[in-house]
mmCIF file of C-alpha atoms and ligand atoms in Angstrom:
data_model
loop_
_atom_site.group_PDB
_atom_site.id
_atom_site.type_symbol
_atom_site.label_atom_id
_atom_site.label_comp_id
_atom_site.label_asym_id
_atom_site.label_seq_id
_atom_site.Cartn_x
_atom_site.Cartn_y
_atom_site.Cartn_z
ATOM 1 C CA MET Q 42 -10.595 0.106 5.718
ATOM 2 C CA LYS Q 43 -9.503 2.773 3.277
ATOM 3 C CA LEU Q 44 -9.837 6.526 3.758
ATOM 4 C CA TYR Q 45 -9.542 8.656 0.618
ATOM 5 C CA GLY Q 46 -8.643 12.275 1.079
ATOM 6 C CA SER Q 47 -5.988 14.924 0.788
ATOM 7 C CA ASN Q 48 -3.379 16.051 3.303
ATOM 8 C CA THR Q 49 -4.769 19.586 3.431
ATOM 9 C CA SER Q 50 -8.492 18.868 3.930
ATOM 10 C CA PRO Q 51 -9.690 19.632 7.487
ATOM 11 C CA TYR Q 52 -12.541 17.136 7.042
ATOM 12 C CA VAL Q 53 -10.112 14.378 6.126
ATOM 13 C CA ARG Q 54 -7.607 15.276 8.819
ATOM 14 C CA ARG Q 55 -10.130 14.905 11.652
ATOM 15 C CA LEU Q 56 -10.799 11.316 10.570
ATOM 16 C CA ARG Q 57 -7.087 10.536 10.140
ATOM 17 C CA ILE Q 58 -6.471 11.789 13.674
ATOM 18 C CA TRP Q 59 -9.448 9.958 15.136
ATOM 19 C CA LEU Q 60 -8.365 6.746 13.385
ATOM 20 C CA SER Q 61 -4.696 7.171 14.307
ATOM 21 C CA ASP Q 62 -4.628 4.255 16.753
ATOM 22 C CA ARG Q 63 -6.455 1.902 14.348
ATOM 23 C CA GLU Q 64 -5.375 -0.051 11.301
ATOM 24 C CA PHE Q 65 -6.465 1.675 8.053
ATOM 25 C CA THR Q 66 -5.074 2.679 4.673
ATOM 26 C CA TYR Q 67 -4.938 6.358 3.810
ATOM 27 C CA VAL Q 68 -5.112 7.224 0.105
ATOM 28 C CA ASN Q 69 -3.949 10.769 -0.589
ATOM 29 C CA ILE Q 70 -5.476 12.096 -3.820
ATOM 30 C CA ASP Q 71 -5.231 15.374 -5.674
ATOM 31 C CA ILE Q 72 -8.921 16.065 -6.326
ATOM 32 C CA PHE Q 73 -8.108 18.677 -8.958
ATOM 33 C CA SER Q 74 -5.875 16.377 -11.061
ATOM 34 C CA SER Q 75 -7.420 14.274 -13.834
ATOM 35 C CA GLU Q 76 -6.490 11.005 -12.036
ATOM 36 C CA GLY Q 77 -8.008 12.289 -8.799
ATOM 37 C CA ARG Q 78 -11.200 13.384 -10.501
ATOM 38 C CA SER Q 79 -11.658 10.106 -12.340
ATOM 39 C CA LEU Q 80 -11.144 8.135 -9.106
ATOM 40 C CA LEU Q 81 -13.720 10.372 -7.394
ATOM 41 C CA LYS Q 82 -16.166 10.024 -10.309
ATOM 42 C CA LYS Q 83 -15.843 6.234 -10.162
ATOM 43 C CA LYS Q 84 -16.665 6.072 -6.456
ATOM 44 C CA ASN Q 85 -18.329 9.267 -5.241
ATOM 45 C CA PRO Q 86 -20.742 11.422 -7.279
ATOM 46 C CA THR Q 87 -20.459 14.313 -4.772
ATOM 47 C CA LEU Q 88 -16.839 14.700 -5.980
ATOM 48 C CA LYS Q 89 -15.769 15.623 -2.476
ATOM 49 C CA ILE Q 90 -13.393 14.163 0.044
ATOM 50 C CA PRO Q 91 -13.287 12.411 2.441
ATOM 51 C CA MET Q 92 -14.706 9.139 1.289
ATOM 52 C CA PHE Q 93 -14.295 5.814 2.983
ATOM 53 C CA GLU Q 94 -14.294 2.217 1.850
ATOM 54 C CA ASP Q 95 -14.837 -0.806 4.047
ATOM 55 C CA GLY Q 96 -14.995 -3.963 1.942
ATOM 56 C CA ASP Q 97 -17.744 -3.353 -0.614
ATOM 57 C CA GLN Q 98 -19.242 -0.440 1.320
ATOM 58 C CA VAL Q 99 -18.311 3.056 0.205
ATOM 59 C CA VAL Q 100 -19.367 5.921 2.506
ATOM 60 C CA PHE Q 101 -19.346 9.625 1.543
ATOM 61 C CA ASP Q 102 -19.120 12.680 3.832
ATOM 62 C CA SER Q 103 -17.084 12.976 7.045
ATOM 63 C CA ASN Q 104 -20.214 13.117 9.244
ATOM 64 C CA VAL Q 105 -21.617 9.912 7.827
ATOM 65 C CA ILE Q 106 -18.185 8.256 7.873
ATOM 66 C CA TYR Q 107 -17.905 9.095 11.575
ATOM 67 C CA ARG Q 108 -21.378 7.617 12.173
ATOM 68 C CA TYR Q 109 -20.307 4.480 10.278
ATOM 69 C CA LEU Q 110 -17.198 4.223 12.501
ATOM 70 C CA GLU Q 111 -19.272 4.705 15.673
ATOM 71 C CA GLU Q 112 -21.359 1.712 14.664
ATOM 72 C CA LYS Q 113 -18.458 -0.385 13.467
ATOM 73 C CA PHE Q 114 -16.508 0.090 16.708
ATOM 74 C CA SER Q 115 -19.597 0.231 18.992
ATOM 75 C CA ILE Q 116 -18.719 3.689 20.242
ATOM 76 C CA PRO Q 117 -21.420 5.725 22.022
ATOM 77 C CA HIS Q 118 -23.111 8.333 19.807
ATOM 78 C CA LEU Q 119 -22.118 11.964 20.125
ATOM 79 C CA THR Q 120 -24.368 13.889 22.518
ATOM 80 C CA TRP Q 121 -26.729 16.495 21.024
ATOM 81 C CA ASP Q 122 -24.437 19.250 22.308
ATOM 82 C CA GLN Q 123 -21.469 17.608 20.586
ATOM 83 C CA GLU Q 124 -23.571 17.272 17.407
ATOM 84 C CA ASN Q 125 -24.211 21.031 17.622
ATOM 85 C CA GLN Q 126 -20.502 21.657 18.098
ATOM 86 C CA LEU Q 127 -19.825 19.607 15.002
ATOM 87 C CA THR Q 128 -22.512 21.469 13.049
ATOM 88 C CA MET Q 129 -20.873 24.792 13.986
ATOM 89 C CA ILE Q 130 -17.408 23.523 13.064
ATOM 90 C CA ASN Q 131 -18.751 22.196 9.755
ATOM 91 C CA ALA Q 132 -20.515 25.493 8.983
ATOM 92 C CA ALA Q 133 -17.303 27.446 9.610
ATOM 93 C CA SER Q 134 -15.276 24.969 7.539
ATOM 94 C CA ASP Q 135 -17.795 25.137 4.671
ATOM 95 C CA SER Q 136 -17.803 28.957 4.673
ATOM 96 C CA LEU Q 137 -14.006 29.079 4.663
ATOM 97 C CA ILE Q 138 -13.842 26.528 1.839
ATOM 98 C CA GLN Q 139 -16.289 28.629 -0.203
ATOM 99 C CA LEU Q 140 -14.101 31.699 0.385
ATOM 100 C CA LEU Q 141 -10.974 29.762 -0.615
ATOM 101 C CA LEU Q 142 -12.591 28.474 -3.820
ATOM 102 C CA CYS Q 143 -13.821 31.988 -4.681
ATOM 103 C CA ASP Q 144 -10.364 33.392 -4.015
ATOM 104 C CA ARG Q 145 -8.837 30.736 -6.275
ATOM 105 C CA SER Q 146 -11.397 31.736 -8.914
ATOM 106 C CA ASN Q 147 -9.957 35.269 -8.723
ATOM 107 C CA LEU Q 148 -13.017 36.757 -7.021
ATOM 108 C CA ASP Q 149 -12.515 39.537 -4.495
ATOM 109 C CA THR Q 150 -13.829 37.863 -1.335
ATOM 110 C CA HIS Q 151 -13.714 41.179 0.569
ATOM 111 C CA ALA Q 152 -16.112 42.774 -1.922
ATOM 112 C CA ASP Q 153 -19.362 44.221 -0.556
ATOM 113 C CA ILE Q 154 -21.425 41.367 -1.972
ATOM 114 C CA MET Q 155 -24.200 39.457 -0.212
ATOM 115 C CA PHE Q 156 -22.601 36.018 -0.583
ATOM 116 C CA PHE Q 157 -19.279 37.103 0.969
ATOM 117 C CA LYS Q 158 -20.967 39.187 3.672
ATOM 118 C CA LEU Q 159 -23.064 36.206 4.738
ATOM 119 C CA GLN Q 160 -20.002 33.951 5.022
ATOM 120 C CA ARG Q 161 -18.063 36.523 7.067
ATOM 121 C CA GLU Q 162 -21.039 37.252 9.340
ATOM 122 C CA ARG Q 163 -21.498 33.514 9.952
ATOM 123 C CA LEU Q 164 -17.770 33.016 10.634
ATOM 124 C CA GLN Q 165 -17.720 35.840 13.187
ATOM 125 C CA GLU Q 166 -20.741 34.406 15.063
ATOM 126 C CA LEU Q 167 -19.350 30.884 14.969
ATOM 127 C CA PHE Q 168 -15.856 31.767 16.168
ATOM 128 C CA GLU Q 169 -17.320 33.910 18.974
ATOM 129 C CA GLU Q 170 -19.504 31.024 20.125
ATOM 130 C CA LEU Q 171 -16.730 28.433 19.765
ATOM 131 C CA ASP Q 172 -14.350 30.698 21.710
ATOM 132 C CA LYS Q 173 -16.942 30.967 24.496
ATOM 133 C CA GLN Q 174 -17.428 27.204 24.573
ATOM 134 C CA VAL Q 175 -13.674 26.607 24.780
ATOM 135 C CA ALA Q 176 -13.492 29.126 27.667
ATOM 136 C CA ASN Q 177 -16.323 27.268 29.425
ATOM 137 C CA GLY Q 178 -14.481 23.950 29.192
ATOM 138 C CA LEU Q 179 -16.791 22.383 26.602
ATOM 139 C CA PHE Q 180 -13.855 21.263 24.476
ATOM 140 C CA ASN Q 181 -11.746 19.975 27.368
ATOM 141 C CA ASN Q 182 -11.941 16.326 26.324
ATOM 142 C CA TRP Q 183 -9.993 15.143 23.308
ATOM 143 C CA ASN Q 184 -12.848 13.617 21.302
ATOM 144 C CA TYR Q 185 -14.189 13.831 17.735
ATOM 145 C CA ALA Q 186 -15.643 17.332 18.295
ATOM 146 C CA SER Q 187 -12.430 18.770 19.753
ATOM 147 C CA ILE Q 188 -10.309 17.034 17.091
ATOM 148 C CA SER Q 189 -12.579 18.630 14.461
ATOM 149 C CA LEU Q 190 -12.226 22.050 16.108
ATOM 150 C CA TYR Q 191 -8.444 21.704 16.104
ATOM 151 C CA CYS Q 192 -8.443 20.798 12.389
ATOM 152 C CA LEU Q 193 -10.627 23.804 11.546
ATOM 153 C CA ILE Q 194 -8.452 26.298 13.469
ATOM 154 C CA ASP Q 195 -5.204 24.878 12.177
ATOM 155 C CA TRP Q 196 -6.493 24.853 8.586
ATOM 156 C CA ALA Q 197 -7.770 28.468 8.805
ATOM 157 C CA GLU Q 198 -4.334 29.487 10.049
ATOM 158 C CA PHE Q 199 -2.463 27.404 7.457
ATOM 159 C CA ARG Q 200 -4.508 28.880 4.584
ATOM 160 C CA LYS Q 201 -4.462 32.374 6.134
ATOM 161 C CA LEU Q 202 -8.196 32.561 5.584
ATOM 162 C CA TYR Q 203 -9.424 34.242 8.736
ATOM 163 C CA ASP Q 204 -7.802 36.322 11.425
ATOM 164 C CA LEU Q 205 -8.348 34.419 14.666
ATOM 165 C CA LYS Q 206 -6.092 36.627 16.835
ATOM 166 C CA ALA Q 207 -9.054 38.076 18.758
ATOM 167 C CA PHE Q 208 -10.201 34.623 19.936
ATOM 168 C CA SER Q 209 -7.815 34.021 22.819
ATOM 169 C CA HIS Q 210 -9.384 30.775 24.097
ATOM 170 C CA ILE Q 211 -9.369 29.251 20.623
ATOM 171 C CA ASN Q 212 -5.698 30.224 20.314
ATOM 172 C CA SER Q 213 -4.780 28.622 23.647
ATOM 173 C CA PHE Q 214 -6.678 25.481 22.653
ATOM 174 C CA HIS Q 215 -4.697 25.393 19.403
ATOM 175 C CA GLN Q 216 -1.364 25.748 21.203
ATOM 176 C CA GLN Q 217 -2.321 23.237 23.875
ATOM 177 C CA HIS Q 218 -2.776 20.406 21.353
ATOM 178 C CA ALA Q 219 -0.198 21.319 18.701
ATOM 179 C CA ALA Q 220 2.464 18.879 19.916
ATOM 180 C CA ARG Q 221 0.277 15.770 19.950
ATOM 181 C CA PRO Q 222 1.927 13.081 17.788
ATOM 182 C CA GLU Q 223 -1.249 12.469 15.738
ATOM 183 C CA ILE Q 224 -1.425 16.240 15.069
ATOM 184 C CA THR Q 225 2.182 16.623 13.973
ATOM 185 C CA ALA Q 226 1.914 13.442 11.880
ATOM 186 C CA THR Q 227 -0.967 14.968 9.892
ATOM 187 C CA ASP Q 228 0.325 18.544 9.599
ATOM 188 C CA PRO Q 229 -0.762 19.864 6.151
ATOM 189 C CA ARG Q 230 2.393 22.032 5.980
ATOM 190 C CA VAL Q 231 4.768 19.058 5.648
HETATM 191 N N1 GSH C 86 -19.810 17.805 4.072
HETATM 192 C C1 GSH C 86 -18.583 17.282 3.529
HETATM 193 C C2 GSH C 86 -17.657 18.408 3.080
HETATM 194 C C3 GSH C 86 -16.402 17.879 2.423
HETATM 195 C C4 GSH C 86 -15.665 18.957 1.636
HETATM 196 O O1 GSH C 86 -16.150 20.078 1.457
HETATM 197 N N2 GSH C 86 -14.479 18.591 1.168
HETATM 198 C C5 GSH C 86 -13.701 19.493 0.340
HETATM 199 C C6 GSH C 86 -12.225 19.356 0.649
HETATM 200 S S1 GSH C 86 -11.861 20.011 2.228
HETATM 201 C C7 GSH C 86 -13.885 19.096 -1.112
HETATM 202 O O2 GSH C 86 -13.849 17.932 -1.425
HETATM 203 N N3 GSH C 86 -14.076 20.094 -1.995
HETATM 204 C C8 GSH C 86 -14.171 19.873 -3.399
HETATM 205 C C9 GSH C 86 -15.207 20.739 -4.051
HETATM 206 O O3 GSH C 86 -15.906 21.479 -3.326
HETATM 207 O O4 GSH C 86 -15.310 20.657 -5.260
HETATM 208 C C10 GSH C 86 -17.902 16.375 4.567
HETATM 209 O O5 GSH C 86 -18.134 16.587 5.775
HETATM 210 O O6 GSH C 86 -17.186 15.431 4.192
#
């Protein structure tokens, strides 16, 4: 089993953490280098990471990779509520990635422009709801959804993309898990 990704991607990190007690090869690629892009183009027309290879089978997209792993290891499916948690975490991650890419394209992401306003409105709603769910104990178990939430929060903080200070339950959740060995081993800062 081979997981292709980059050390900074929150989508890749959740799979690295989830797979941490299994045997797999992690291939760290720079998706913006010419080598990275040609590897991606050879294997994955979406040109996104993560991607996964198991023998001859290549699988794109973290959600589908997780589904593949559920089947491979005969793990019970996520519940519908966990699927919704994952959808919220993905939506926040996607909005933050769009803002990061716009920022790197020298666009003013605080400008009064529909696209940026929609991302910020969505992020506010999502972090409020996620904060509430953490407070209500819905992320108490360390599973794929809570791993994914951790990776989102830690990535937003690492990239300084969104001020999460107001979300006290999210912050406690972040602190509570920060010392886990699989978390420190995949820290994008090192
Ligand atoms: N839905 C995808 C999203 C993956 C994604 O957005 N990956 C980012 C890195 S964190 C990427 O490859 N971005 C490259 C680009 O947008 O060109 C998944 O869950 O795997």
